[in-house]
Amino acid sequence: MTQSLEEIRFWSRIMKEHAFFLSLGFTADQTELIKEAKQFIVIFERIEEQVSQYNEKTDPEVIRKFNIQVYQAVASIWAYKRKVLGLILSCKIISNNIPLLVDHTSREAYYFANRLKELNEGILQPIPEAIIKENVFFLKIMADHSKFIGHLLDPSERKLVDQAREFSNDFDQLLFQAQDLDHMRPHSETKPMLEQFLDQNRVSVVSLRDFKKTARELIEACKIKSNIPALLADHVYREADHFLHIIDAFDAHLTSQKA
């Protein structure tokens, strides 16, 4: 149950910020979509307030019911994001919310909802499978982030745009490798392969996280030209840092098994 509280603390803020970013991307006449987005901001702010009142000593049954409540909110924002994506792809609306960004946010909502369901039911993937699946998910997220950064930087920021493009290519390749490893399961679930897999991914994630941190600092100091809000820069930095914590936790598990 402690694990579900940690997931909710991290992802509820991410969901709230998704709703905020989406609301900024709609045109002034898309009032209903903006209203729905703002309702989700309120919903996830309340969840953030509620989760701050719980800890490892809280009655597990209270946490279980809270998880169900959060799951329902996440399922609702997932459905909202998919609706918005459908409206954009069918050309029923035109907004500054690009399709890949909307799809990206919906994938994160689906991931969060699935994590809550697994934790509430106590049915988790075996560690070797989880290592590969989690990395497939987060490598795609990191590849998307790199593309968004390159897209939102002013074209005159040539060096930064080139760096973002390089990160995009790097994470695309890492994602393809992870998918290949996934297709080879269970035979690919050996400790040496998983250790190498995590080590290789860690190097690239550390580099991208540090790039995001630098970009955030430059944006906050108004030193570069971009359409990236400081909150979005911090948002993508936190997700990279979260991924690193997951990699380290998996690595620690493999090390303890070896010992």
PDB file of C-alpha atoms in Angstrom:
ATOM      1  CA  MET A   1       0.000   0.000   0.000  1.00  0.00           C
ATOM      2  CA  THR A   2       2.955   2.321   0.637  1.00  0.00           C
ATOM      3  CA  GLN A   3       3.964   1.841  -2.982  1.00  0.00           C
ATOM      4  CA  SER A   4       0.539   2.966  -4.207  1.00  0.00           C
ATOM      5  CA  LEU A   5       0.787   6.156  -2.131  1.00  0.00           C
ATOM      6  CA  GLU A   6       4.154   6.933  -3.732  1.00  0.00           C
ATOM      7  CA  GLU A   7       2.703   6.348  -7.191  1.00  0.00           C
ATOM      8  CA  ILE A   8      -0.263   8.606  -6.431  1.00  0.00           C
ATOM      9  CA  ARG A   9       1.954  11.379  -5.053  1.00  0.00           C
ATOM     10  CA  PHE A  10       4.008  11.406  -8.237  1.00  0.00           C
ATOM     11  CA  TRP A  11       1.394  10.744 -10.921  1.00  0.00           C
ATOM     12  CA  SER A  12      -1.496  12.820  -9.539  1.00  0.00           C
ATOM     13  CA  ARG A  13       0.651  15.941  -9.961  1.00  0.00           C
ATOM     14  CA  ILE A  14       1.542  14.815 -13.484  1.00  0.00           C
ATOM     15  CA  MET A  15      -2.166  14.339 -14.330  1.00  0.00           C
ATOM     16  CA  LYS A  16      -3.017  17.777 -12.916  1.00  0.00           C
ATOM     17  CA  GLU A  17      -0.292  19.382 -15.022  1.00  0.00           C
ATOM     18  CA  HIS A  18      -1.436  17.491 -18.134  1.00  0.00           C
ATOM     19  CA  ALA A  19      -4.893  19.009 -17.703  1.00  0.00           C
ATOM     20  CA  PHE A  20      -3.335  22.458 -17.315  1.00  0.00           C
ATOM     21  CA  PHE A  21      -1.122  22.091 -20.407  1.00  0.00           C
ATOM     22  CA  LEU A  22      -4.041  20.818 -22.493  1.00  0.00           C
ATOM     23  CA  SER A  23      -6.207  23.732 -21.371  1.00  0.00           C
ATOM     24  CA  LEU A  24      -3.556  26.155 -22.624  1.00  0.00           C
ATOM     25  CA  GLY A  25      -3.508  24.497 -26.043  1.00  0.00           C
ATOM     26  CA  PHE A  26      -7.170  24.949 -26.917  1.00  0.00           C
ATOM     27  CA  THR A  27      -8.442  27.963 -28.841  1.00  0.00           C
ATOM     28  CA  ALA A  28     -10.601  30.549 -27.060  1.00  0.00           C
ATOM     29  CA  ASP A  29     -13.835  29.224 -28.608  1.00  0.00           C
ATOM     30  CA  GLN A  30     -13.249  25.630 -27.383  1.00  0.00           C
ATOM     31  CA  THR A  31     -14.817  26.522 -24.052  1.00  0.00           C
ATOM     32  CA  GLU A  32     -16.262  23.089 -23.186  1.00  0.00           C
ATOM     33  CA  LEU A  33     -12.922  21.319 -23.630  1.00  0.00           C
ATOM     34  CA  ILE A  34     -11.196  24.007 -21.558  1.00  0.00           C
ATOM     35  CA  LYS A  35     -13.865  23.670 -18.864  1.00  0.00           C
ATOM     36  CA  GLU A  36     -13.389  19.894 -18.718  1.00  0.00           C
ATOM     37  CA  ALA A  37      -9.603  20.281 -18.457  1.00  0.00           C
ATOM     38  CA  LYS A  38      -9.979  22.748 -15.587  1.00  0.00           C
ATOM     39  CA  GLN A  39     -12.322  20.335 -13.795  1.00  0.00           C
ATOM     40  CA  PHE A  40      -9.573  17.715 -13.891  1.00  0.00           C
ATOM     41  CA  ILE A  41      -7.127  20.217 -12.407  1.00  0.00           C
ATOM     42  CA  VAL A  42      -9.464  20.571  -9.414  1.00  0.00           C
ATOM     43  CA  ILE A  43      -9.991  16.803  -9.136  1.00  0.00           C
ATOM     44  CA  PHE A  44      -6.279  16.018  -9.015  1.00  0.00           C
ATOM     45  CA  GLU A  45      -5.520  18.905  -6.669  1.00  0.00           C
ATOM     46  CA  ARG A  46      -7.988  17.321  -4.243  1.00  0.00           C
ATOM     47  CA  ILE A  47      -6.301  13.953  -4.691  1.00  0.00           C
ATOM     48  CA  GLU A  48      -2.932  15.568  -3.936  1.00  0.00           C
ATOM     49  CA  GLU A  49      -4.360  17.079  -0.751  1.00  0.00           C
ATOM     50  CA  GLN A  50      -5.902  13.768   0.292  1.00  0.00           C
ATOM     51  CA  VAL A  51      -2.800  11.647  -0.330  1.00  0.00           C
ATOM     52  CA  SER A  52      -0.724  14.032   1.791  1.00  0.00           C
ATOM     53  CA  GLN A  53      -2.835  12.949   4.794  1.00  0.00           C
ATOM     54  CA  TYR A  54      -1.934   9.257   4.415  1.00  0.00           C
ATOM     55  CA  ASN A  55       1.218   7.327   5.305  1.00  0.00           C
ATOM     56  CA  GLU A  56       2.420   3.767   5.936  1.00  0.00           C
ATOM     57  CA  LYS A  57       0.440   3.690   9.214  1.00  0.00           C
ATOM     58  CA  THR A  58      -2.902   4.405   7.525  1.00  0.00           C
ATOM     59  CA  ASP A  59      -5.453   1.577   7.560  1.00  0.00           C
ATOM     60  CA  PRO A  60      -4.840  -0.532   4.408  1.00  0.00           C
ATOM     61  CA  GLU A  61      -8.583  -0.649   3.741  1.00  0.00           C
ATOM     62  CA  VAL A  62      -8.689   3.166   3.651  1.00  0.00           C
ATOM     63  CA  ILE A  63      -5.818   3.151   1.155  1.00  0.00           C
ATOM     64  CA  ARG A  64      -7.513   0.477  -0.956  1.00  0.00           C
ATOM     65  CA  LYS A  65     -10.699   2.565  -1.211  1.00  0.00           C
ATOM     66  CA  PHE A  66      -8.649   5.667  -1.968  1.00  0.00           C
ATOM     67  CA  ASN A  67      -6.871   3.784  -4.769  1.00  0.00           C
ATOM     68  CA  ILE A  68     -10.233   2.932  -6.321  1.00  0.00           C
ATOM     69  CA  GLN A  69     -11.279   6.589  -6.122  1.00  0.00           C
ATOM     70  CA  VAL A  70      -8.036   7.712  -7.785  1.00  0.00           C
ATOM     71  CA  TYR A  71      -8.336   4.965 -10.406  1.00  0.00           C
ATOM     72  CA  GLN A  72     -11.759   6.289 -11.401  1.00  0.00           C
ATOM     73  CA  ALA A  73     -10.359   9.824 -11.767  1.00  0.00           C
ATOM     74  CA  VAL A  74      -7.451   8.579 -13.869  1.00  0.00           C
ATOM     75  CA  ALA A  75      -9.755   6.475 -16.068  1.00  0.00           C
ATOM     76  CA  SER A  76     -11.869   9.602 -16.633  1.00  0.00           C
ATOM     77  CA  ILE A  77      -8.941  11.807 -17.652  1.00  0.00           C
ATOM     78  CA  TRP A  78      -7.679   9.005 -19.923  1.00  0.00           C
ATOM     79  CA  ALA A  79     -11.077   8.953 -21.665  1.00  0.00           C
ATOM     80  CA  TYR A  80     -11.012  12.759 -21.960  1.00  0.00           C
ATOM     81  CA  LYS A  81      -7.543  12.705 -23.527  1.00  0.00           C
ATOM     82  CA  ARG A  82      -8.568  10.021 -26.026  1.00  0.00           C
ATOM     83  CA  LYS A  83     -11.671  12.070 -26.909  1.00  0.00           C
ATOM     84  CA  VAL A  84      -9.494  15.127 -27.566  1.00  0.00           C
ATOM     85  CA  LEU A  85      -7.124  13.023 -29.690  1.00  0.00           C
ATOM     86  CA  GLY A  86     -10.073  11.744 -31.738  1.00  0.00           C
ATOM     87  CA  LEU A  87     -11.367  15.275 -32.306  1.00  0.00           C
ATOM     88  CA  ILE A  88      -7.945  16.417 -33.513  1.00  0.00           C
ATOM     89  CA  LEU A  89      -7.283  13.443 -35.800  1.00  0.00           C
ATOM     90  CA  SER A  90     -10.753  13.685 -37.365  1.00  0.00           C
ATOM     91  CA  CYS A  91     -10.125  17.412 -37.994  1.00  0.00           C
ATOM     92  CA  LYS A  92     -13.154  18.372 -35.883  1.00  0.00           C
ATOM     93  CA  ILE A  93     -11.006  20.790 -33.893  1.00  0.00           C
ATOM     94  CA  ILE A  94      -7.727  22.580 -34.505  1.00  0.00           C
ATOM     95  CA  SER A  95      -5.639  23.366 -31.442  1.00  0.00           C
ATOM     96  CA  ASN A  96      -2.052  23.811 -30.346  1.00  0.00           C
ATOM     97  CA  ASN A  97      -2.225  20.394 -28.663  1.00  0.00           C
ATOM     98  CA  ILE A  98      -0.341  18.283 -31.185  1.00  0.00           C
ATOM     99  CA  PRO A  99      -1.607  14.688 -31.576  1.00  0.00           C
ATOM    100  CA  LEU A 100       1.555  12.988 -30.285  1.00  0.00           C
ATOM    101  CA  LEU A 101       1.436  15.123 -27.135  1.00  0.00           C
ATOM    102  CA  VAL A 102      -2.194  14.204 -26.445  1.00  0.00           C
ATOM    103  CA  ASP A 103      -1.486  10.527 -27.119  1.00  0.00           C
ATOM    104  CA  HIS A 104       1.602  10.755 -24.884  1.00  0.00           C
ATOM    105  CA  THR A 105      -0.427  12.091 -21.961  1.00  0.00           C
ATOM    106  CA  SER A 106      -3.088   9.417 -22.461  1.00  0.00           C
ATOM    107  CA  ARG A 107      -0.452   6.662 -22.364  1.00  0.00           C
ATOM    108  CA  GLU A 108       0.778   8.000 -19.038  1.00  0.00           C
ATOM    109  CA  ALA A 109      -2.782   8.012 -17.682  1.00  0.00           C
ATOM    110  CA  TYR A 110      -3.252   4.414 -18.842  1.00  0.00           C
ATOM    111  CA  TYR A 111       0.038   3.431 -17.170  1.00  0.00           C
ATOM    112  CA  PHE A 112      -0.985   5.117 -13.902  1.00  0.00           C
ATOM    113  CA  ALA A 113      -4.425   3.478 -13.882  1.00  0.00           C
ATOM    114  CA  ASN A 114      -2.895   0.064 -14.584  1.00  0.00           C
ATOM    115  CA  ARG A 115      -0.349   0.512 -11.767  1.00  0.00           C
ATOM    116  CA  LEU A 116      -3.151   1.323  -9.311  1.00  0.00           C
ATOM    117  CA  LYS A 117      -5.123  -1.718 -10.425  1.00  0.00           C
ATOM    118  CA  GLU A 118      -2.110  -4.019 -10.037  1.00  0.00           C
ATOM    119  CA  LEU A 119      -1.189  -2.645  -6.621  1.00  0.00           C
ATOM    120  CA  ASN A 120      -4.770  -2.830  -5.329  1.00  0.00           C
ATOM    121  CA  GLU A 121      -5.160  -6.409  -6.489  1.00  0.00           C
ATOM    122  CA  GLY A 122      -1.667  -7.404  -5.360  1.00  0.00           C
ATOM    123  CA  ILE A 123      -0.988  -8.944  -8.773  1.00  0.00           C
ATOM    124  CA  LEU A 124       2.363  -7.654 -10.051  1.00  0.00           C
ATOM    125  CA  GLN A 125       4.503  -8.743 -12.988  1.00  0.00           C
ATOM    126  CA  PRO A 126       7.522 -10.934 -12.228  1.00  0.00           C
ATOM    127  CA  ILE A 127      10.588  -8.676 -11.822  1.00  0.00           C
ATOM    128  CA  PRO A 128      12.415  -9.727 -15.034  1.00  0.00           C
ATOM    129  CA  GLU A 129       9.292  -9.057 -17.107  1.00  0.00           C
ATOM    130  CA  ALA A 130       8.633  -5.794 -15.244  1.00  0.00           C
ATOM    131  CA  ILE A 131      12.180  -4.566 -15.942  1.00  0.00           C
ATOM    132  CA  ILE A 132      11.675  -4.910 -19.674  1.00  0.00           C
ATOM    133  CA  LYS A 133       8.072  -3.650 -19.775  1.00  0.00           C
ATOM    134  CA  GLU A 134       8.777  -0.581 -17.622  1.00  0.00           C
ATOM    135  CA  ASN A 135      11.753   0.354 -19.751  1.00  0.00           C
ATOM    136  CA  VAL A 136       9.772  -0.055 -22.979  1.00  0.00           C
ATOM    137  CA  PHE A 137       7.178   2.348 -21.575  1.00  0.00           C
ATOM    138  CA  PHE A 138       9.573   4.969 -20.222  1.00  0.00           C
ATOM    139  CA  LEU A 139      11.989   4.892 -23.164  1.00  0.00           C
ATOM    140  CA  LYS A 140       9.059   5.835 -25.396  1.00  0.00           C
ATOM    141  CA  ILE A 141       8.186   8.646 -22.981  1.00  0.00           C
ATOM    142  CA  MET A 142      11.774   9.937 -23.080  1.00  0.00           C
ATOM    143  CA  ALA A 143      11.853   9.752 -26.893  1.00  0.00           C
ATOM    144  CA  ASP A 144       8.624  11.754 -27.024  1.00  0.00           C
ATOM    145  CA  HIS A 145       9.987  14.371 -24.622  1.00  0.00           C
ATOM    146  CA  SER A 146      13.025  14.880 -26.837  1.00  0.00           C
ATOM    147  CA  LYS A 147      10.770  15.457 -29.848  1.00  0.00           C
ATOM    148  CA  PHE A 148       8.552  17.902 -27.939  1.00  0.00           C
ATOM    149  CA  ILE A 149      11.555  19.904 -26.746  1.00  0.00           C
ATOM    150  CA  GLY A 150      12.962  20.131 -30.274  1.00  0.00           C
ATOM    151  CA  HIS A 151       9.522  21.145 -31.581  1.00  0.00           C
ATOM    152  CA  LEU A 152       8.967  23.909 -28.996  1.00  0.00           C
ATOM    153  CA  LEU A 153      12.434  25.457 -29.091  1.00  0.00           C
ATOM    154  CA  ASP A 154      12.815  28.452 -31.372  1.00  0.00           C
ATOM    155  CA  PRO A 155      14.511  27.295 -34.617  1.00  0.00           C
ATOM    156  CA  SER A 156      17.257  29.847 -34.002  1.00  0.00           C
ATOM    157  CA  GLU A 157      18.381  27.839 -30.951  1.00  0.00           C
ATOM    158  CA  ARG A 158      20.261  25.606 -33.358  1.00  0.00           C
ATOM    159  CA  LYS A 159      22.593  23.877 -30.890  1.00  0.00           C
ATOM    160  CA  LEU A 160      19.789  22.985 -28.498  1.00  0.00           C
ATOM    161  CA  VAL A 161      17.548  21.842 -31.344  1.00  0.00           C
ATOM    162  CA  ASP A 162      20.363  19.586 -32.588  1.00  0.00           C
ATOM    163  CA  GLN A 163      20.857  18.184 -29.084  1.00  0.00           C
ATOM    164  CA  ALA A 164      17.136  17.449 -28.768  1.00  0.00           C
ATOM    165  CA  ARG A 165      17.191  15.710 -32.149  1.00  0.00           C
ATOM    166  CA  GLU A 166      20.175  13.587 -31.062  1.00  0.00           C
ATOM    167  CA  PHE A 167      18.366  12.568 -27.879  1.00  0.00           C
ATOM    168  CA  SER A 168      15.297  11.696 -29.953  1.00  0.00           C
ATOM    169  CA  ASN A 169      17.354   9.409 -32.203  1.00  0.00           C
ATOM    170  CA  ASP A 170      19.162   7.862 -29.230  1.00  0.00           C
ATOM    171  CA  PHE A 171      15.968   7.009 -27.382  1.00  0.00           C
ATOM    172  CA  ASP A 172      14.287   5.716 -30.527  1.00  0.00           C
ATOM    173  CA  GLN A 173      17.142   3.221 -30.881  1.00  0.00           C
ATOM    174  CA  LEU A 174      17.019   2.283 -27.191  1.00  0.00           C
ATOM    175  CA  LEU A 175      13.262   1.765 -27.515  1.00  0.00           C
ATOM    176  CA  PHE A 176      13.701  -0.513 -30.540  1.00  0.00           C
ATOM    177  CA  GLN A 177      16.295  -2.540 -28.596  1.00  0.00           C
ATOM    178  CA  ALA A 178      13.958  -2.803 -25.607  1.00  0.00           C
ATOM    179  CA  GLN A 179      11.111  -3.958 -27.840  1.00  0.00           C
ATOM    180  CA  ASP A 180      13.392  -6.587 -29.370  1.00  0.00           C
ATOM    181  CA  LEU A 181      14.281  -7.801 -25.862  1.00  0.00           C
ATOM    182  CA  ASP A 182      10.581  -7.898 -25.001  1.00  0.00           C
ATOM    183  CA  HIS A 183       9.817  -9.988 -28.086  1.00  0.00           C
ATOM    184  CA  MET A 184      12.529 -12.472 -27.036  1.00  0.00           C
ATOM    185  CA  ARG A 185      11.019 -13.045 -23.588  1.00  0.00           C
ATOM    186  CA  PRO A 186      11.283 -15.213 -21.536  1.00  0.00           C
ATOM    187  CA  HIS A 187      14.652 -16.290 -22.974  1.00  0.00           C
ATOM    188  CA  SER A 188      15.975 -12.707 -22.768  1.00  0.00           C
ATOM    189  CA  GLU A 189      15.223 -12.467 -19.031  1.00  0.00           C
ATOM    190  CA  THR A 190      18.724 -13.410 -17.876  1.00  0.00           C
ATOM    191  CA  LYS A 191      20.531 -11.391 -15.205  1.00  0.00           C
ATOM    192  CA  PRO A 192      23.520 -10.480 -17.413  1.00  0.00           C
ATOM    193  CA  MET A 193      21.268  -9.212 -20.208  1.00  0.00           C
ATOM    194  CA  LEU A 194      19.008  -7.292 -17.835  1.00  0.00           C
ATOM    195  CA  GLU A 195      22.000  -5.729 -16.063  1.00  0.00           C
ATOM    196  CA  GLN A 196      23.486  -4.565 -19.369  1.00  0.00           C
ATOM    197  CA  PHE A 197      20.048  -3.355 -20.453  1.00  0.00           C
ATOM    198  CA  LEU A 198      19.644  -1.200 -17.336  1.00  0.00           C
ATOM    199  CA  ASP A 199      23.224   0.101 -17.444  1.00  0.00           C
ATOM    200  CA  GLN A 200      22.907   1.191 -21.064  1.00  0.00           C
ATOM    201  CA  ASN A 201      19.569   2.898 -20.499  1.00  0.00           C
ATOM    202  CA  ARG A 202      20.802   4.637 -17.346  1.00  0.00           C
ATOM    203  CA  VAL A 203      23.633   6.375 -19.214  1.00  0.00           C
ATOM    204  CA  SER A 204      21.228   7.911 -21.728  1.00  0.00           C
ATOM    205  CA  VAL A 205      18.566   8.810 -19.162  1.00  0.00           C
ATOM    206  CA  VAL A 206      21.125  10.593 -16.965  1.00  0.00           C
ATOM    207  CA  SER A 207      22.290  12.607 -19.987  1.00  0.00           C
ATOM    208  CA  LEU A 208      18.735  13.522 -20.960  1.00  0.00           C
ATOM    209  CA  ARG A 209      17.764  14.397 -17.394  1.00  0.00           C
ATOM    210  CA  ASP A 210      20.774  16.710 -17.105  1.00  0.00           C
ATOM    211  CA  PHE A 211      19.912  18.304 -20.464  1.00  0.00           C
ATOM    212  CA  LYS A 212      16.362  18.899 -19.237  1.00  0.00           C
ATOM    213  CA  LYS A 213      17.661  20.386 -15.992  1.00  0.00           C
ATOM    214  CA  THR A 214      19.894  22.799 -17.912  1.00  0.00           C
ATOM    215  CA  ALA A 215      17.045  23.696 -20.265  1.00  0.00           C
ATOM    216  CA  ARG A 216      14.745  24.345 -17.300  1.00  0.00           C
ATOM    217  CA  GLU A 217      17.315  26.662 -15.710  1.00  0.00           C
ATOM    218  CA  LEU A 218      17.853  28.532 -18.985  1.00  0.00           C
ATOM    219  CA  ILE A 219      14.096  28.930 -19.493  1.00  0.00           C
ATOM    220  CA  GLU A 220      13.571  30.148 -15.938  1.00  0.00           C
ATOM    221  CA  ALA A 221      16.373  32.720 -16.424  1.00  0.00           C
ATOM    222  CA  CYS A 222      14.913  33.768 -19.822  1.00  0.00           C
ATOM    223  CA  LYS A 223      18.221  32.920 -21.519  1.00  0.00           C
ATOM    224  CA  ILE A 224      16.828  30.935 -24.469  1.00  0.00           C
ATOM    225  CA  LYS A 225      14.039  31.415 -26.986  1.00  0.00           C
ATOM    226  CA  SER A 226      11.243  28.836 -26.860  1.00  0.00           C
ATOM    227  CA  ASN A 227       7.533  28.182 -26.360  1.00  0.00           C
ATOM    228  CA  ILE A 228       8.325  25.932 -23.373  1.00  0.00           C
ATOM    229  CA  PRO A 229       6.737  27.099 -20.088  1.00  0.00           C
ATOM    230  CA  ALA A 230       9.009  26.694 -17.059  1.00  0.00           C
ATOM    231  CA  LEU A 231       6.450  24.302 -15.541  1.00  0.00           C
ATOM    232  CA  LEU A 232       6.618  22.042 -18.603  1.00  0.00           C
ATOM    233  CA  ALA A 233      10.419  22.054 -18.465  1.00  0.00           C
ATOM    234  CA  ASP A 234      10.243  20.988 -14.814  1.00  0.00           C
ATOM    235  CA  HIS A 235       7.523  18.438 -15.628  1.00  0.00           C
ATOM    236  CA  VAL A 236       9.643  16.533 -18.153  1.00  0.00           C
ATOM    237  CA  TYR A 237      12.697  16.782 -15.861  1.00  0.00           C
ATOM    238  CA  ARG A 238      10.756  15.131 -13.012  1.00  0.00           C
ATOM    239  CA  GLU A 239       9.647  12.274 -15.269  1.00  0.00           C
ATOM    240  CA  ALA A 240      13.239  11.560 -16.335  1.00  0.00           C
ATOM    241  CA  ASP A 241      14.334  11.612 -12.697  1.00  0.00           C
ATOM    242  CA  HIS A 242      11.472   9.245 -11.811  1.00  0.00           C
ATOM    243  CA  PHE A 243      12.606   6.848 -14.544  1.00  0.00           C
ATOM    244  CA  LEU A 244      16.123   6.873 -13.094  1.00  0.00           C
ATOM    245  CA  HIS A 245      14.768   5.914  -9.664  1.00  0.00           C
ATOM    246  CA  ILE A 246      12.953   2.977 -11.277  1.00  0.00           C
ATOM    247  CA  ILE A 247      16.136   1.848 -13.066  1.00  0.00           C
ATOM    248  CA  ASP A 248      18.108   2.086  -9.806  1.00  0.00           C
ATOM    249  CA  ALA A 249      15.470   0.102  -7.914  1.00  0.00           C
ATOM    250  CA  PHE A 250      15.550  -2.675 -10.517  1.00  0.00           C
ATOM    251  CA  ASP A 251      19.351  -2.664 -10.494  1.00  0.00           C
ATOM    252  CA  ALA A 252      19.401  -2.930  -6.698  1.00  0.00           C
ATOM    253  CA  HIS A 253      17.044  -5.919  -6.918  1.00  0.00           C
ATOM    254  CA  LEU A 254      19.302  -7.718  -9.401  1.00  0.00           C
ATOM    255  CA  THR A 255      22.361  -6.965  -7.265  1.00  0.00           C
ATOM    256  CA  SER A 256      20.692  -8.346  -4.127  1.00  0.00           C
ATOM    257  CA  GLN A 257      19.771 -11.529  -5.989  1.00  0.00           C
ATOM    258  CA  LYS A 258      23.354 -11.970  -7.130  1.00  0.00           C
ATOM    259  CA  ALA A 259      24.599 -11.509  -3.565  1.00  0.00           C
TER     260      ALA A 259
END
